[in-house]
XYZ file of C-alpha atoms in Angstrom:
495
model
C -2.141 18.347 15.658
C 0.189 17.995 12.635
C 2.696 20.459 13.960
C 2.650 18.163 17.044
C 3.249 14.838 15.097
C 5.767 16.614 12.898
C 7.979 17.433 16.140
C 7.558 14.202 17.599
C 8.914 12.672 14.196
C 11.760 15.120 14.284
C 12.581 14.165 17.879
C 12.354 10.477 17.027
C 14.725 10.924 14.099
C 17.195 12.819 16.165
C 17.368 10.355 18.674
C 17.615 7.548 16.435
C 20.660 9.193 14.624
C 22.411 9.583 18.047
C 21.979 5.996 18.965
C 23.335 4.682 15.428
C 26.164 7.229 15.211
C 29.002 4.955 16.115
C 27.677 2.201 13.379
C 26.978 5.426 11.097
C 30.558 6.814 11.267
C 32.245 3.356 10.918
C 30.118 2.103 8.064
C 28.433 4.747 6.083
C 31.707 6.968 6.290
C 33.892 4.236 4.418
C 30.760 4.018 1.715
C 30.839 7.746 1.096
C 34.772 7.529 0.819
C 34.318 4.723 -1.759
C 31.810 7.039 -3.513
C 34.324 9.860 -3.554
C 36.901 7.600 -5.161
C 34.426 7.218 -7.990
C 33.143 10.722 -7.842
C 32.666 11.005 -11.727
C 30.475 7.780 -11.646
C 28.164 9.126 -8.791
C 25.020 11.100 -10.010
C 24.708 14.804 -9.228
C 23.196 15.730 -6.009
C 24.388 16.752 -2.313
C 24.672 14.729 0.772
C 23.345 17.548 2.974
C 24.485 18.168 6.560
C 26.878 15.862 8.504
C 25.019 12.823 9.842
C 21.290 14.432 9.178
C 21.875 14.415 5.592
C 18.719 15.907 3.817
C 16.274 13.976 5.984
C 14.688 16.849 7.696
C 13.691 18.676 4.600
C 12.345 15.223 3.102
C 9.967 14.826 5.984
C 8.977 18.437 6.069
C 7.824 17.874 2.420
C 6.555 14.681 3.160
C 3.751 16.271 5.313
C 2.489 18.783 2.827
C -0.067 18.036 0.329
C 2.776 17.658 -2.388
C 5.387 15.480 -0.868
C 6.977 15.290 -4.288
C 8.447 18.602 -3.928
C 11.415 17.299 -2.371
C 12.173 15.172 -5.401
C 11.119 18.082 -7.931
C 13.472 20.626 -6.866
C 16.542 18.315 -7.037
C 15.090 16.785 -10.602
C 15.290 20.426 -11.789
C 18.890 20.943 -10.393
C 20.611 17.566 -10.854
C 18.254 15.408 -13.309
C 15.942 12.635 -12.653
C 18.709 10.342 -10.748
C 20.465 12.070 -8.006
C 22.426 11.441 -4.867
C 21.059 12.665 -1.274
C 21.514 11.266 2.232
C 18.162 10.363 3.788
C 17.178 8.168 6.983
C 20.837 7.930 7.912
C 22.232 6.322 4.820
C 23.865 7.904 1.615
C 21.183 7.181 -0.910
C 20.759 6.934 -4.664
C 17.209 8.416 -5.748
C 15.433 7.463 -8.925
C 12.531 9.229 -10.160
C 13.314 7.968 -13.547
C 10.953 5.036 -14.862
C 13.584 3.098 -16.565
C 16.026 3.221 -13.684
C 13.347 2.292 -11.324
C 12.216 -0.809 -13.343
C 15.910 -2.124 -13.475
C 16.289 -1.778 -9.626
C 12.991 -3.442 -9.150
C 13.852 -6.289 -11.222
C 17.390 -6.756 -9.520
C 18.116 -10.352 -7.956
C 19.363 -10.535 -4.443
C 23.011 -10.644 -5.910
C 22.325 -6.798 -7.057
C 20.002 -5.419 -4.403
C 18.056 -6.467 -1.122
C 15.401 -4.925 0.941
C 16.322 -1.979 3.080
C 13.946 -0.915 5.738
C 14.065 1.451 9.120
C 15.222 -0.637 11.971
C 12.363 -0.810 13.747
C 10.361 -2.455 10.983
C 13.231 -5.279 10.383
C 12.891 -5.733 14.148
C 9.218 -6.162 13.963
C 8.925 -8.103 10.777
C 11.869 -10.548 11.729
C 14.419 -12.425 9.635
C 12.112 -14.804 8.000
C 9.714 -12.025 6.903
C 8.815 -12.265 3.195
C 9.876 -8.752 2.818
C 13.240 -9.154 4.066
C 14.407 -12.669 2.867
C 16.248 -13.126 -0.241
C 17.026 -15.777 -2.728
C 15.585 -19.277 -3.267
C 13.429 -19.122 0.069
C 11.906 -15.514 -1.075
C 11.167 -16.602 -4.618
C 9.633 -20.391 -3.305
C 7.336 -18.662 -0.645
C 6.676 -15.400 -3.077
C 5.666 -17.794 -5.811
C 3.488 -20.118 -3.731
C 1.521 -17.399 -2.329
C 1.361 -15.760 -5.573
C -0.037 -18.570 -7.342
C -2.705 -19.180 -4.752
C -3.921 -15.545 -4.693
C -4.408 -15.530 -8.245
C -6.321 -18.975 -8.363
C -9.898 -18.837 -9.578
C -10.861 -20.865 -6.318
C -9.762 -18.061 -3.961
C -11.284 -15.291 -5.928
C -14.455 -17.123 -5.704
C -13.976 -17.404 -1.984
C -12.953 -13.504 -1.668
C -16.055 -12.509 -3.638
C -18.546 -14.497 -1.349
C -16.659 -13.060 1.757
C -16.363 -9.265 0.442
C -20.243 -9.181 -0.545
C -21.228 -10.901 2.782
C -18.924 -8.318 5.128
C -19.789 -5.346 2.824
C -23.547 -6.076 2.657
C -23.432 -6.414 6.776
C -21.838 -3.439 7.206
C -23.792 -1.278 4.600
C -26.883 -2.241 6.512
C -26.023 -1.091 9.621
C -25.078 2.492 8.087
C -27.433 5.264 9.856
C -28.440 7.943 7.390
C -28.754 10.348 10.270
C -25.050 10.243 11.018
C -21.661 10.213 9.639
C -19.918 6.948 8.064
C -16.318 6.926 8.131
C -15.337 5.173 4.761
C -11.672 4.391 6.133
C -12.795 2.728 9.210
C -15.626 0.774 7.433
C -13.337 -0.645 4.761
C -10.236 -1.307 7.248
C -13.017 -3.613 9.323
C -13.844 -5.259 5.986
C -10.958 -5.703 4.255
C -9.053 -6.832 7.258
C -11.677 -9.600 7.896
C -11.394 -11.192 4.230
C -7.638 -11.141 4.083
C -7.466 -13.056 7.299
C -10.089 -15.504 6.246
C -7.946 -15.965 3.190
C -4.717 -16.255 4.981
C -5.677 -18.747 8.128
C -9.401 -19.155 7.722
C -10.703 -17.491 10.681
C -14.076 -16.244 10.680
C -15.621 -13.156 12.597
C -15.697 -13.499 16.234
C -13.744 -13.173 19.446
C -10.495 -14.441 18.242
C -10.942 -12.275 15.036
C -11.304 -9.240 17.206
C -8.428 -10.032 19.385
C -6.420 -10.532 16.351
C -7.354 -7.046 14.923
C -6.839 -5.268 18.262
C -3.546 -6.693 18.515
C -2.408 -6.185 14.974
C -3.252 -2.524 15.148
C -0.871 -2.394 18.350
C 1.591 -4.316 16.379
C 1.368 -1.957 13.061
C 1.621 1.120 15.130
C 5.379 0.351 15.739
C 6.549 -0.127 12.287
C 8.027 3.510 11.922
C 9.121 3.922 15.765
C 12.117 4.588 17.490
C 14.229 1.248 17.443
C 14.513 0.996 21.410
C 13.185 -2.369 22.711
C 12.503 -1.781 26.442
C 9.375 -2.063 28.481
C 7.097 0.920 27.948
C 8.380 2.047 24.514
C 6.392 1.898 21.379
C 8.727 -0.970 19.780
C 8.420 -3.176 22.987
C 4.700 -2.692 22.887
C 4.459 -3.690 19.273
C 6.702 -7.006 19.653
C 4.349 -7.983 22.576
C 1.379 -7.571 20.036
C 3.031 -9.819 17.731
C 3.931 -12.357 20.157
C 0.388 -12.646 21.032
C -0.735 -12.985 17.330
C 1.917 -15.624 16.417
C 0.732 -17.722 19.544
C -2.757 -17.470 18.036
C -1.657 -18.342 14.573
C 0.396 -21.277 15.824
C -2.580 -22.687 17.404
C -4.397 -22.613 14.170
C -1.521 -24.203 12.157
C -1.435 -26.901 14.762
C -5.150 -27.779 14.430
C -4.503 -27.817 10.491
C -1.608 -30.305 11.013
C -3.798 -32.567 13.292
C -6.626 -32.421 10.674
C -4.153 -33.616 7.977
C -3.178 -31.776 4.609
C -5.987 -31.098 2.224
C -5.267 -31.650 -1.497
C -7.112 -28.343 -2.348
C -5.741 -25.705 0.055
C -8.591 -23.413 1.166
C -6.166 -20.809 2.729
C -2.520 -19.452 2.225
C -1.317 -21.313 5.427
C -2.289 -24.476 4.364
C -0.337 -23.931 1.042
C 2.585 -23.357 2.799
C 1.936 -26.188 5.111
C 1.634 -28.854 2.079
C 5.055 -27.501 0.960
C 6.743 -28.241 4.359
C 7.549 -24.709 4.965
C 8.568 -24.415 8.852
C 5.766 -23.326 11.094
C 7.654 -20.254 12.397
C 8.127 -19.063 8.855
C 4.505 -19.476 8.334
C 3.372 -17.691 11.467
C 5.510 -14.614 10.916
C 4.414 -14.317 7.388
C 0.758 -14.559 8.284
C 1.155 -11.480 10.385
C 3.275 -9.478 7.635
C 0.751 -10.404 5.005
C -2.121 -8.892 7.278
C -0.678 -5.448 6.237
C -2.799 -5.010 3.055
C -6.057 -5.631 4.948
C -5.240 -2.935 7.589
C -3.483 -0.416 5.179
C -3.132 -0.575 1.505
C -6.483 -2.168 0.484
C -8.740 0.094 2.654
C -6.633 3.224 1.391
C -7.226 2.444 -2.180
C -11.107 2.148 -1.587
C -11.314 5.137 0.584
C -9.057 7.275 -1.861
C -11.341 5.950 -4.691
C -14.508 7.272 -2.821
C -12.798 10.673 -2.180
C -11.919 11.091 -5.841
C -15.293 10.118 -7.197
C -16.860 12.428 -4.537
C -14.855 15.333 -5.940
C -15.747 14.362 -9.465
C -19.287 14.126 -10.489
C -18.505 13.244 -14.247
C -16.601 10.161 -13.146
C -19.301 9.266 -10.629
C -21.937 9.450 -13.148
C -20.260 7.235 -15.765
C -19.087 4.525 -13.086
C -22.492 4.454 -11.617
C -24.464 4.066 -14.699
C -21.886 1.092 -15.530
C -22.560 -0.693 -12.325
C -26.465 -0.017 -12.422
C -26.393 -1.864 -15.656
C -24.794 -4.570 -14.312
C -27.059 -4.989 -11.227
C -30.186 -4.535 -13.340
C -29.124 -7.355 -15.744
C -28.139 -9.850 -12.585
C -31.633 -8.826 -11.050
C -33.349 -9.911 -14.472
C -31.598 -13.154 -14.706
C -31.446 -14.074 -11.325
C -27.506 -14.899 -11.148
C -25.563 -14.140 -8.477
C -22.491 -11.667 -9.060
C -18.953 -13.534 -9.630
C -15.695 -12.352 -9.488
C -15.202 -11.964 -13.110
C -18.288 -9.681 -13.272
C -16.802 -7.246 -11.157
C -13.336 -7.158 -13.040
C -15.199 -6.756 -16.192
C -16.527 -3.200 -15.460
C -13.917 -1.506 -17.659
C -14.978 1.979 -16.380
C -14.474 0.998 -12.733
C -10.986 -0.429 -13.456
C -10.032 2.623 -15.371
C -11.066 4.688 -11.778
C -9.148 2.200 -9.499
C -6.019 2.453 -11.947
C -6.165 6.250 -11.888
C -6.661 6.170 -7.694
C -3.464 4.161 -7.741
C -1.852 6.470 -9.848
C -2.688 9.690 -8.128
C -2.922 8.176 -4.893
C 0.245 6.649 -4.603
C -0.580 4.291 -1.505
C 3.042 3.073 -1.686
C 5.224 6.319 -2.438
C 8.430 4.053 -3.332
C 10.603 1.263 -2.093
C 14.226 1.019 -0.845
C 17.036 -1.223 -1.533
C 20.524 -1.582 -0.736
C 23.351 -2.299 -3.349
C 25.288 -5.379 -2.925
C 27.797 -4.562 -5.320
C 28.699 -1.501 -7.549
C 25.619 -1.361 -10.197
C 25.811 0.736 -13.128
C 22.497 2.403 -14.474
C 21.283 4.631 -17.088
C 23.780 7.638 -18.088
C 26.855 5.899 -17.019
C 26.336 6.422 -13.327
C 26.906 3.849 -10.531
C 25.259 3.117 -7.488
C 28.175 1.939 -5.020
C 28.173 -1.064 -2.876
C 26.424 -0.390 0.321
C 24.540 2.544 -0.595
C 20.833 2.603 -0.559
C 18.630 3.274 -3.569
C 15.274 4.889 -3.460
C 12.786 4.122 -6.217
C 10.021 6.940 -5.729
C 6.917 6.024 -7.677
C 5.116 9.054 -6.815
C 7.519 11.141 -9.052
C 7.124 8.931 -11.886
C 3.170 8.790 -11.578
C 3.072 12.486 -11.383
C 5.463 13.421 -14.272
C 4.093 15.594 -16.616
C 5.887 14.311 -19.581
C 4.464 10.889 -18.872
C 0.895 12.337 -18.067
C -1.149 15.085 -19.132
C -2.367 17.094 -16.051
C -0.507 14.699 -13.977
C -2.342 15.985 -10.625
C -6.036 15.857 -11.966
C -8.053 12.709 -11.441
C -8.868 11.518 -14.974
C -9.689 7.952 -15.307
C -10.507 8.411 -18.870
C -6.709 8.462 -19.567
C -6.585 4.694 -19.001
C -9.293 3.549 -21.736
C -6.622 3.272 -24.421
C -3.514 3.063 -22.130
C -1.468 0.117 -21.064
C -1.044 -0.459 -17.519
C 2.030 -2.710 -17.737
C 4.565 -0.247 -18.663
C 7.311 0.985 -16.325
C 5.810 4.206 -15.896
C 2.965 2.664 -13.871
C 4.399 0.440 -10.692
C 1.718 0.976 -7.811
C 2.269 -2.420 -6.561
C 6.255 -2.430 -7.188
C 7.578 -4.883 -9.461
C 10.101 -7.663 -10.176
C 10.577 -10.649 -8.112
C 8.972 -8.563 -5.015
C 5.708 -7.439 -7.107
C 2.718 -7.312 -4.621
C 1.365 -11.024 -5.016
C -2.245 -9.602 -3.841
C -2.481 -7.039 -6.582
C -5.581 -8.687 -8.484
C -7.207 -9.266 -5.000
C -6.877 -5.479 -4.035
C -8.683 -4.558 -7.463
C -11.324 -7.259 -6.870
C -12.306 -6.173 -3.413
C -12.083 -2.293 -4.277
C -14.624 -3.374 -7.589
C -16.942 -5.233 -5.121
C -17.151 -2.244 -2.474
C -17.558 0.499 -4.955
C -20.187 -1.403 -6.922
C -22.829 -2.093 -3.776
C -21.848 1.498 -2.511
C -22.902 3.159 -5.584
C -25.694 0.962 -6.401
C -27.385 1.242 -2.869
C -26.238 4.762 -2.004
C -26.264 8.447 -2.805
C -23.851 10.414 -0.312
C -22.552 13.810 0.391
C -18.752 13.902 1.363
C -17.643 16.000 4.283
C -14.491 18.224 3.929
C -11.198 16.022 4.379
C -7.800 15.926 2.883
C -5.083 13.558 2.152
C -2.154 12.839 4.396
C 0.737 11.418 2.707
C 3.222 10.558 5.617
C 4.239 8.371 7.242
C 1.645 6.206 5.438
C -1.153 7.440 3.033
C -4.583 8.036 4.740
C -7.336 10.648 5.134
C -6.807 12.982 7.733
C -10.482 12.718 9.052
C -11.270 8.997 7.958
C -13.164 10.160 4.941
C -16.545 11.190 6.535
C -19.658 10.929 4.572
C -23.599 11.284 4.878
C -25.605 8.602 3.028
C -29.034 8.114 1.919
C -30.252 4.829 0.540
C -31.798 5.006 -2.863
C -35.436 4.488 -3.190
C -35.019 3.899 -6.991
C -32.189 1.793 -7.760
C -32.193 3.174 -11.458
C -32.062 6.624 -10.426
C -28.644 8.463 -10.111
C -27.923 11.314 -7.668
C -24.978 12.954 -5.953
C -24.534 16.017 -3.830
C -21.216 16.978 -4.450
C -19.769 20.047 -3.078
C -16.750 20.298 -5.580
C -16.579 20.667 -9.288
C -14.961 17.898 -11.528
C -12.027 19.216 -13.332
C -11.789 15.884 -15.378
C -15.139 15.938 -17.141
C -13.855 15.827 -20.634
C -12.839 12.612 -21.749
C -9.079 12.317 -22.511
């Protein structure tokens, strides 16, 4: 299966390169010539084969269980910052935490987003992922402020608890439960309600079905003709936008609310154009389908492999549950975020799992960086988070799951950037932690489980190969703790 997928990717890339050959030869060559004029200012490295660059080797490494080997090999030869040529563009690769921080914090005068052609077509010109300048800062600020508000956190907590309980009540002890599928369904419903106040039902199911069709084309051949992957994804987006437009029109007829209950109303109250709102509502659904479910799934994976961490996490969550049962109080969002060891587990999952491997930017002018090197105007720069998070000079035994490392360590430094940084820092990072905390709490306090064999796939997106299958047994005694694990934990000693 993996071999066939690999060959498909190779074929897609080859065809993509042929299609953009003329454009590449015209623009990219001039950029390379400019780079040669300042040869001494460029970082060390190689541009690889003509046209293909080093893309094939990058992809072949990306499909392994250690995709960072492409970067590690060049770090040893050239240093933490080096030049390469991947995905059709001469690129400066940064695996240095300080350089990456400068790039992430750069404004639109220095760096702008750079994405594959298929993704930019699907997202559209008004996507928050692609727009720059004042409009980007305004929309990002409005969304970020709302997502951090106590009112929304309270709503997210109620919705997440409801959907988690409904899902877990249906779990069959005699069959396999696929954590990745379960969390996708839950997280998507929670996020869509926060975005447009849509409740579960036929419209939600329609939206989810179309969204899965849409997201499948983000990394596809950039050919928009009937029958192609990109064409089908664009058609799915049109259907979703139509539904969102209908919801927006209904909100406008009802009149503005002083206290907006969803992201769409926040933007409506600020007179953001309907088309911009609709497009961005679709784009903002991606975390509900991708990053949040993967975060929860990887946390369960790592806990399944590490009984010592699971023991301590379960005791912490059992203690909170017992306290709330005794007082008769409901769990609120601050209760979940107060679970200190649970938060270290989530942090370590983000570091080790690297749900977002890195981001790409394009230099709008020559930018000087550490070491006196220059990123030439027009070149791409790839800040590769994974290499930083797995750097043995920054983390002891970096490939080992060890949540105890975060008990006395700050997460605000430039060596930990799982959500990006700067003006494009993911606005939903707090909600991702909250949703993961809620799911983990109810999971460990209601079930003991055995995890089936599974492995992590890192390309083109991070996910579990077999969707993280487990067999569960409901706890008869809520104060008991038991886990049947097939693997021993290497991180049982607190560091």
